[in-house]
Amino acid sequence: MERKLRKILRFIETAGVMFAVFDENDVLVYANRLYREAFFLTEEEYPYWGDMMRRNFEARRGTVIGEADFELWLKGTLSRRGKVPFRAFETDVHDGSWLWMTETVDEDGWMVCIASDITKLLVKDSMLRQERDIALRRSLTDDLTGIANRRFVMERLNDMIARDGVAANGRPGCFAILDLDNFKQVNDRFGHFSGDRLLIDFAREISLQVRRTDCFGRLGGEEFGLVLPATTGAEAIVIINRMLAQISSLRPFPDHPEFFYSCSAGVASVIPGEAQSELYARADEALYRAKSEGKNRVCVAEIAA
């Protein structure tokens, strides 16, 4: 077995494609020579994907990122990256070449990335392709917070429902709606600009706690959606309570250090055969109970006998 593994790794190392593996935290685990050369990594480096992209963006090398604000681009990209089992796309590189990339994600959130140089196939219309890719990203991104928008969240919710919410480990998935408490009072007291700042702050803090296999995005207003595949209701409560505790500890307005805010959440486990609208309604009903029972808490939707 060890001999076979060495042979497989030798094939990967000498193959004419770029090959890399990232773990569930998006930290590089393995990369062959071509991948390391393309993204300017030494043999000893195993960085977080976001740090690798940031370094190359600042040095104007590697993948071309058509956004002036890198951190906003990164936040939006991470909210979508690895949320589907497989995707394929084109990307251009600062040296003028084009890559065809695929990303395959397993149920534990590990990702295999494979890229091929297709520059010779794309001698025309490169600017049109760049504009198309930027337009596609923006169509899936919330303008204010920079994270995934309602459309992307609902697509991932549909994906989970299509699998009957059951992963290989037999655990059902969950959907949660998170809603900032007393948000209107924030706008009334501090103004809508501060309200927007709070939404951005909330999106950033929650995004830092979202697992690779989950999907978090803004549904609209002060409501956010969280898709939790292969997660039981009990596990969802633990995850979301941790998020709520983090939010309650924040002091987002330096000019008003006494101000803090909270969030309520409603969670519903997927029922096989259930429509998306029914799942959404049950999560919304659980959110309503969380609000009526005092806010700053998570409630789970009841399942009729």
One Martini backbone bead per residue (centre of mass of N, CA, C, O) as a GRO file, in nm:
protein
  305
    1MET     BB    1   0.058   0.063  -0.021
    2GLU     BB    2   0.299   0.258   0.004
    3ARG     BB    3   0.395   0.224  -0.288
    4LYS     BB    4   0.132   0.326  -0.421
    5LEU     BB    5   0.132   0.605  -0.289
    6ARG     BB    6   0.400   0.702  -0.409
    7LYS     BB    7   0.308   0.678  -0.704
    8ILE     BB    8   0.071   0.872  -0.693
    9LEU     BB    9   0.238   1.120  -0.600
   10ARG     BB   10   0.422   1.120  -0.849
   11PHE     BB   11   0.206   1.176  -1.056
   12ILE     BB   12   0.105   1.443  -0.932
   13GLU     BB   13   0.381   1.592  -0.939
   14THR     BB   14   0.418   1.537  -1.276
   15ALA     BB   15   0.181   1.658  -1.369
   16GLY     BB   16   0.007   1.890  -1.599
   17VAL     BB   17  -0.121   1.980  -1.321
   18MET     BB   18  -0.283   2.137  -1.070
   19PHE     BB   19  -0.245   2.037  -0.715
   20ALA     BB   20  -0.477   2.049  -0.427
   21VAL     BB   21  -0.517   2.047  -0.061
   22PHE     BB   22  -0.785   2.123   0.167
   23ASP     BB   23  -0.914   2.178   0.455
   24GLU     BB   24  -1.184   2.275   0.657
   25ASN     BB   25  -0.997   2.558   0.707
   26ASP     BB   26  -0.829   2.630   0.439
   27VAL     BB   27  -0.569   2.456   0.462
   28LEU     BB   28  -0.287   2.354   0.341
   29VAL     BB   29  -0.171   2.011   0.271
   30TYR     BB   30  -0.136   1.997  -0.055
   31ALA     BB   31   0.118   2.052  -0.325
   32ASN     BB   32   0.231   2.079  -0.621
   33ARG     BB   33   0.453   2.228  -0.817
   34LEU     BB   34   0.259   2.390  -1.004
   35TYR     BB   35   0.095   2.521  -0.781
   36ARG     BB   36   0.328   2.665  -0.634
   37GLU     BB   37   0.415   2.836  -0.877
   38ALA     BB   38   0.141   2.983  -0.933
   39PHE     BB   39   0.129   3.077  -0.595
   40PHE     BB   40   0.404   3.126  -0.454
   41LEU     BB   41   0.524   2.853  -0.315
   42THR     BB   42   0.686   2.686  -0.097
   43GLU     BB   43   0.760   2.374   0.031
   44GLU     BB   44   0.702   2.485   0.345
   45GLU     BB   45   0.416   2.583   0.268
   46TYR     BB   46   0.083   2.605   0.466
   47PRO     BB   47  -0.160   2.796   0.399
   48TYR     BB   48  -0.404   3.000   0.405
   49TRP     BB   49  -0.589   3.086   0.143
   50GLY     BB   50  -0.635   3.388   0.208
   51ASP     BB   51  -0.332   3.457   0.250
   52MET     BB   52  -0.237   3.381  -0.030
   53MET     BB   53  -0.418   3.583  -0.183
   54ARG     BB   54  -0.323   3.843  -0.043
   55ARG     BB   55  -0.024   3.832  -0.120
   56ASN     BB   56  -0.070   3.829  -0.431
   57PHE     BB   57  -0.235   4.086  -0.454
   58GLU     BB   58  -0.010   4.280  -0.341
   59ALA     BB   59   0.197   4.163  -0.580
   60ARG     BB   60   0.060   4.119  -0.851
   61ARG     BB   61  -0.021   3.799  -0.850
   62GLY     BB   62  -0.171   3.560  -0.992
   63THR     BB   63  -0.476   3.605  -0.941
   64VAL     BB   64  -0.720   3.793  -1.077
   65ILE     BB   65  -0.863   4.078  -0.902
   66GLY     BB   66  -1.155   4.284  -0.981
   67GLU     BB   67  -1.084   4.438  -0.696
   68ALA     BB   68  -0.996   4.688  -0.473
   69ASP     BB   69  -1.132   4.528  -0.229
   70PHE     BB   70  -1.011   4.255  -0.089
   71GLU     BB   71  -1.170   4.197   0.176
   72LEU     BB   72  -1.446   4.196   0.039
   73TRP     BB   73  -1.386   3.972  -0.159
   74LEU     BB   74  -1.312   3.755   0.050
   75LYS     BB   75  -1.575   3.742   0.206
   76GLY     BB   76  -1.751   3.659  -0.036
   77THR     BB   77  -1.591   3.406  -0.122
   78LEU     BB   78  -1.604   3.246   0.153
   79SER     BB   79  -1.926   3.230   0.150
   80ARG     BB   80  -1.893   3.022  -0.121
   81ARG     BB   81  -1.662   2.848  -0.059
   82GLY     BB   82  -1.732   2.507  -0.051
   83LYS     BB   83  -2.073   2.482  -0.083
   84VAL     BB   84  -2.011   2.278  -0.311
   85PRO     BB   85  -1.912   1.974  -0.432
   86PHE     BB   86  -1.897   2.116  -0.733
   87ARG     BB   87  -1.672   2.314  -0.942
   88ALA     BB   88  -1.631   2.518  -1.247
   89PHE     BB   89  -1.366   2.745  -1.375
   90GLU     BB   90  -1.243   3.048  -1.475
   91THR     BB   91  -0.904   3.200  -1.471
   92ASP     BB   92  -0.690   3.468  -1.434
   93VAL     BB   93  -0.350   3.576  -1.483
   94HIS     BB   94  -0.096   3.808  -1.461
   95ASP     BB   95   0.074   3.655  -1.703
   96GLY     BB   96  -0.191   3.587  -1.915
   97SER     BB   97  -0.317   3.342  -1.817
   98TRP     BB   98  -0.535   3.048  -1.819
   99LEU     BB   99  -0.769   2.876  -1.600
  100TRP     BB  100  -0.893   2.550  -1.525
  101MET     BB  101  -1.113   2.496  -1.249
  102THR     BB  102  -1.148   2.264  -0.974
  103GLU     BB  103  -1.390   2.179  -0.704
  104THR     BB  104  -1.376   1.931  -0.441
  105VAL     BB  105  -1.615   1.833  -0.186
  106ASP     BB  106  -1.654   1.691   0.108
  107GLU     BB  107  -1.835   1.616   0.400
  108ASP     BB  108  -1.577   1.756   0.574
  109GLY     BB  109  -1.450   2.004   0.379
  110TRP     BB  110  -1.263   1.896   0.184
  111MET     BB  111  -1.031   2.008  -0.082
  112VAL     BB  112  -0.999   1.970  -0.437
  113CYS     BB  113  -0.755   2.115  -0.659
  114ILE     BB  114  -0.778   2.170  -1.020
  115ALA     BB  115  -0.545   2.285  -1.280
  116SER     BB  116  -0.550   2.426  -1.616
  117ASP     BB  117  -0.395   2.531  -1.904
  118ILE     BB  118  -0.601   2.744  -2.148
  119THR     BB  119  -0.477   2.972  -2.324
  120LYS     BB  120  -0.488   2.853  -2.621
  121LEU     BB  121  -0.817   2.850  -2.611
  122LEU     BB  122  -0.808   3.183  -2.515
  123VAL     BB  123  -0.748   3.430  -2.746
  124LYS     BB  124  -1.040   3.542  -2.689
  125ASP     BB  125  -1.245   3.735  -2.491
  126SER     BB  126  -1.125   3.798  -2.201
  127MET     BB  127  -1.286   4.047  -2.105
  128LEU     BB  128  -1.564   3.916  -2.117
  129ARG     BB  129  -1.506   3.697  -1.904
  130GLN     BB  130  -1.442   3.883  -1.671
  131GLU     BB  131  -1.716   4.030  -1.665
  132ARG     BB  132  -1.885   3.776  -1.619
  133ASP     BB  133  -1.756   3.685  -1.348
  134ILE     BB  134  -1.820   3.943  -1.190
  135ALA     BB  135  -2.128   3.934  -1.230
  136LEU     BB  136  -2.172   3.662  -1.091
  137ARG     BB  137  -2.064   3.733  -0.812
  138ARG     BB  138  -2.259   3.975  -0.764
  139SER     BB  139  -2.526   3.797  -0.786
  140LEU     BB  140  -2.417   3.639  -0.497
  141THR     BB  141  -2.391   3.927  -0.351
  142ASP     BB  142  -2.401   4.137  -0.093
  143ASP     BB  143  -2.362   4.471  -0.104
  144LEU     BB  144  -2.310   4.546   0.198
  145THR     BB  145  -2.153   4.284   0.340
  146GLY     BB  146  -2.020   4.064   0.115
  147ILE     BB  147  -2.191   3.828   0.127
  148ALA     BB  148  -2.409   3.615   0.079
  149ASN     BB  149  -2.707   3.586  -0.069
  150ARG     BB  150  -3.019   3.475  -0.099
  151ARG     BB  151  -2.980   3.311  -0.354
  152PHE     BB  152  -2.746   3.134  -0.251
  153VAL     BB  153  -2.879   3.018   0.002
  154MET     BB  154  -3.126   2.886  -0.145
  155GLU     BB  155  -2.958   2.695  -0.316
  156ARG     BB  156  -2.831   2.542  -0.073
  157LEU     BB  157  -3.099   2.453   0.044
  158ASN     BB  158  -3.187   2.285  -0.198
  159ASP     BB  159  -2.954   2.088  -0.189
  160MET     BB  160  -3.023   1.969   0.088
  161ILE     BB  161  -3.313   1.877   0.022
  162ALA     BB  162  -3.234   1.689  -0.218
  163ARG     BB  163  -3.080   1.506   0.015
  164ASP     BB  164  -3.275   1.498   0.267
  165GLY     BB  165  -3.057   1.601   0.483
  166VAL     BB  166  -2.853   1.350   0.421
  167ALA     BB  167  -2.567   1.217   0.500
  168ALA     BB  168  -2.334   0.974   0.538
  169ASN     BB  169  -2.389   0.993   0.866
  170GLY     BB  170  -2.723   1.036   0.897
  171ARG     BB  171  -2.757   1.341   0.928
  172PRO     BB  172  -2.942   1.603   0.945
  173GLY     BB  173  -3.035   1.901   0.841
  174CYS     BB  174  -3.023   2.266   0.874
  175PHE     BB  175  -3.220   2.570   0.933
  176ALA     BB  176  -3.140   2.922   0.983
  177ILE     BB  177  -3.264   3.218   1.147
  178LEU     BB  178  -3.119   3.540   1.178
  179ASP     BB  179  -3.194   3.814   1.416
  180LEU     BB  180  -3.176   4.123   1.503
  181ASP     BB  181  -3.215   4.298   1.787
  182ASN     BB  182  -3.355   4.601   1.786
  183PHE     BB  183  -3.284   4.750   1.509
  184LYS     BB  184  -3.460   5.004   1.495
  185GLN     BB  185  -3.326   5.142   1.743
  186VAL     BB  186  -3.058   5.187   1.610
  187ASN     BB  187  -3.154   5.374   1.385
  188ASP     BB  188  -3.292   5.585   1.575
  189ARG     BB  189  -3.031   5.651   1.750
  190PHE     BB  190  -2.778   5.643   1.513
  191GLY     BB  191  -2.864   5.560   1.238
  192HIS     BB  192  -2.830   5.409   0.926
  193PHE     BB  193  -2.525   5.393   0.913
  194SER     BB  194  -2.494   5.230   1.177
  195GLY     BB  195  -2.672   4.999   1.089
  196ASP     BB  196  -2.486   4.906   0.862
  197ARG     BB  197  -2.239   4.854   1.040
  198LEU     BB  198  -2.373   4.629   1.204
  199LEU     BB  199  -2.423   4.431   0.971
  200ILE     BB  200  -2.126   4.404   0.895
  201ASP     BB  201  -2.028   4.304   1.170
  202PHE     BB  202  -2.206   4.055   1.188
  203ALA     BB  203  -2.113   3.913   0.929
  204ARG     BB  204  -1.817   3.886   1.011
  205GLU     BB  205  -1.845   3.726   1.279
  206ILE     BB  206  -2.003   3.482   1.170
  207SER     BB  207  -1.812   3.395   0.939
  208LEU     BB  208  -1.578   3.302   1.137
  209GLN     BB  209  -1.783   3.045   1.243
  210VAL     BB  210  -1.810   2.908   0.977
  211ARG     BB  211  -1.824   2.632   0.814
  212ARG     BB  212  -1.744   2.496   0.520
  213THR     BB  213  -2.030   2.332   0.491
  214ASP     BB  214  -2.156   2.598   0.529
  215CYS     BB  215  -2.416   2.865   0.493
  216PHE     BB  216  -2.384   3.226   0.482
  217GLY     BB  217  -2.646   3.486   0.468
  218ARG     BB  218  -2.839   3.738   0.331
  219LEU     BB  219  -3.192   3.789   0.313
  220GLY     BB  220  -3.267   4.065   0.466
  221GLY     BB  221  -3.198   4.315   0.628
  222GLU     BB  222  -3.169   4.157   0.959
  223GLU     BB  223  -3.159   3.885   0.792
  224PHE     BB  224  -3.025   3.549   0.828
  225GLY     BB  225  -2.873   3.263   0.679
  226LEU     BB  226  -2.831   2.900   0.780
  227VAL     BB  227  -2.662   2.628   0.645
  228LEU     BB  228  -2.667   2.277   0.795
  229PRO     BB  229  -2.520   2.019   0.711
  230ALA     BB  230  -2.506   1.740   0.888
  231THR     BB  231  -2.716   1.850   1.126
  232THR     BB  232  -2.843   1.869   1.421
  233GLY     BB  233  -3.034   2.033   1.638
  234ALA     BB  234  -2.834   2.016   1.877
  235GLU     BB  235  -2.587   2.118   1.718
  236ALA     BB  236  -2.708   2.388   1.630
  237ILE     BB  237  -2.739   2.511   1.910
  238VAL     BB  238  -2.440   2.520   1.980
  239ILE     BB  239  -2.344   2.692   1.744
  240ILE     BB  240  -2.541   2.940   1.785
  241ASN     BB  241  -2.476   3.006   2.080
  242ARG     BB  242  -2.186   3.086   2.016
  243MET     BB  243  -2.262   3.322   1.836
  244LEU     BB  244  -2.436   3.484   2.041
  245ALA     BB  245  -2.209   3.525   2.249
  246GLN     BB  246  -2.024   3.688   2.066
  247ILE     BB  247  -2.216   3.922   2.004
  248SER     BB  248  -2.270   4.013   2.308
  249SER     BB  249  -1.949   4.093   2.349
  250LEU     BB  250  -1.976   4.330   2.174
  251ARG     BB  251  -1.837   4.672   2.070
  252PRO     BB  252  -1.904   4.836   1.773
  253PHE     BB  253  -1.899   5.140   1.912
  254PRO     BB  254  -1.655   5.350   2.010
  255ASP     BB  255  -1.848   5.604   2.084
  256HIS     BB  256  -2.029   5.350   2.231
  257PRO     BB  257  -1.926   5.140   2.475
  258GLU     BB  258  -2.219   5.059   2.598
  259PHE     BB  259  -2.287   4.919   2.342
  260PHE     BB  260  -2.505   4.643   2.261
  261TYR     BB  261  -2.591   4.327   2.106
  262SER     BB  262  -2.831   4.097   1.953
  263CYS     BB  263  -2.961   3.758   1.883
  264SER     BB  264  -3.188   3.560   1.699
  265ALA     BB  265  -3.311   3.209   1.658
  266GLY     BB  266  -3.421   2.973   1.404
  267VAL     BB  267  -3.474   2.612   1.388
  268ALA     BB  268  -3.473   2.358   1.120
  269SER     BB  269  -3.528   2.041   1.033
  270VAL     BB  270  -3.511   1.820   0.795
  271ILE     BB  271  -3.774   1.686   0.593
  272PRO     BB  272  -3.844   1.448   0.402
  273GLY     BB  273  -4.018   1.606   0.128
  274GLU     BB  274  -3.985   1.890   0.191
  275ALA     BB  275  -4.037   2.206   0.135
  276GLN     BB  276  -3.881   2.499   0.141
  277SER     BB  277  -4.118   2.671   0.255
  278GLU     BB  278  -4.163   2.489   0.506
  279LEU     BB  279  -3.889   2.515   0.636
  280TYR     BB  280  -3.886   2.821   0.654
  281ALA     BB  281  -4.143   2.849   0.829
  282ARG     BB  282  -4.034   2.693   1.076
  283ALA     BB  283  -3.794   2.879   1.132
  284ASP     BB  284  -3.966   3.136   1.165
  285GLU     BB  285  -4.135   3.036   1.405
  286ALA     BB  286  -3.890   2.995   1.594
  287LEU     BB  287  -3.803   3.290   1.589
  288TYR     BB  288  -4.060   3.406   1.714
  289ARG     BB  289  -4.023   3.260   1.984
  290ALA     BB  290  -3.749   3.385   2.058
  291LYS     BB  291  -3.863   3.670   2.076
  292SER     BB  292  -4.108   3.615   2.282
  293GLU     BB  293  -3.892   3.484   2.509
  294GLY     BB  294  -3.651   3.743   2.500
  295LYS     BB  295  -3.428   3.690   2.330
  296ASN     BB  296  -3.115   3.588   2.285
  297ARG     BB  297  -3.199   3.314   2.119
  298VAL     BB  298  -3.273   2.962   2.057
  299CYS     BB  299  -3.506   2.791   1.844
  300VAL     BB  300  -3.692   2.495   1.780
  301ALA     BB  301  -3.868   2.330   1.568
  302GLU     BB  302  -4.147   2.162   1.550
  303ILE     BB  303  -4.260   1.823   1.506
  304ALA     BB  304  -4.504   1.663   1.384
  305ALA     BB  305  -4.661   1.355   1.458
   0.00000   0.00000   0.00000
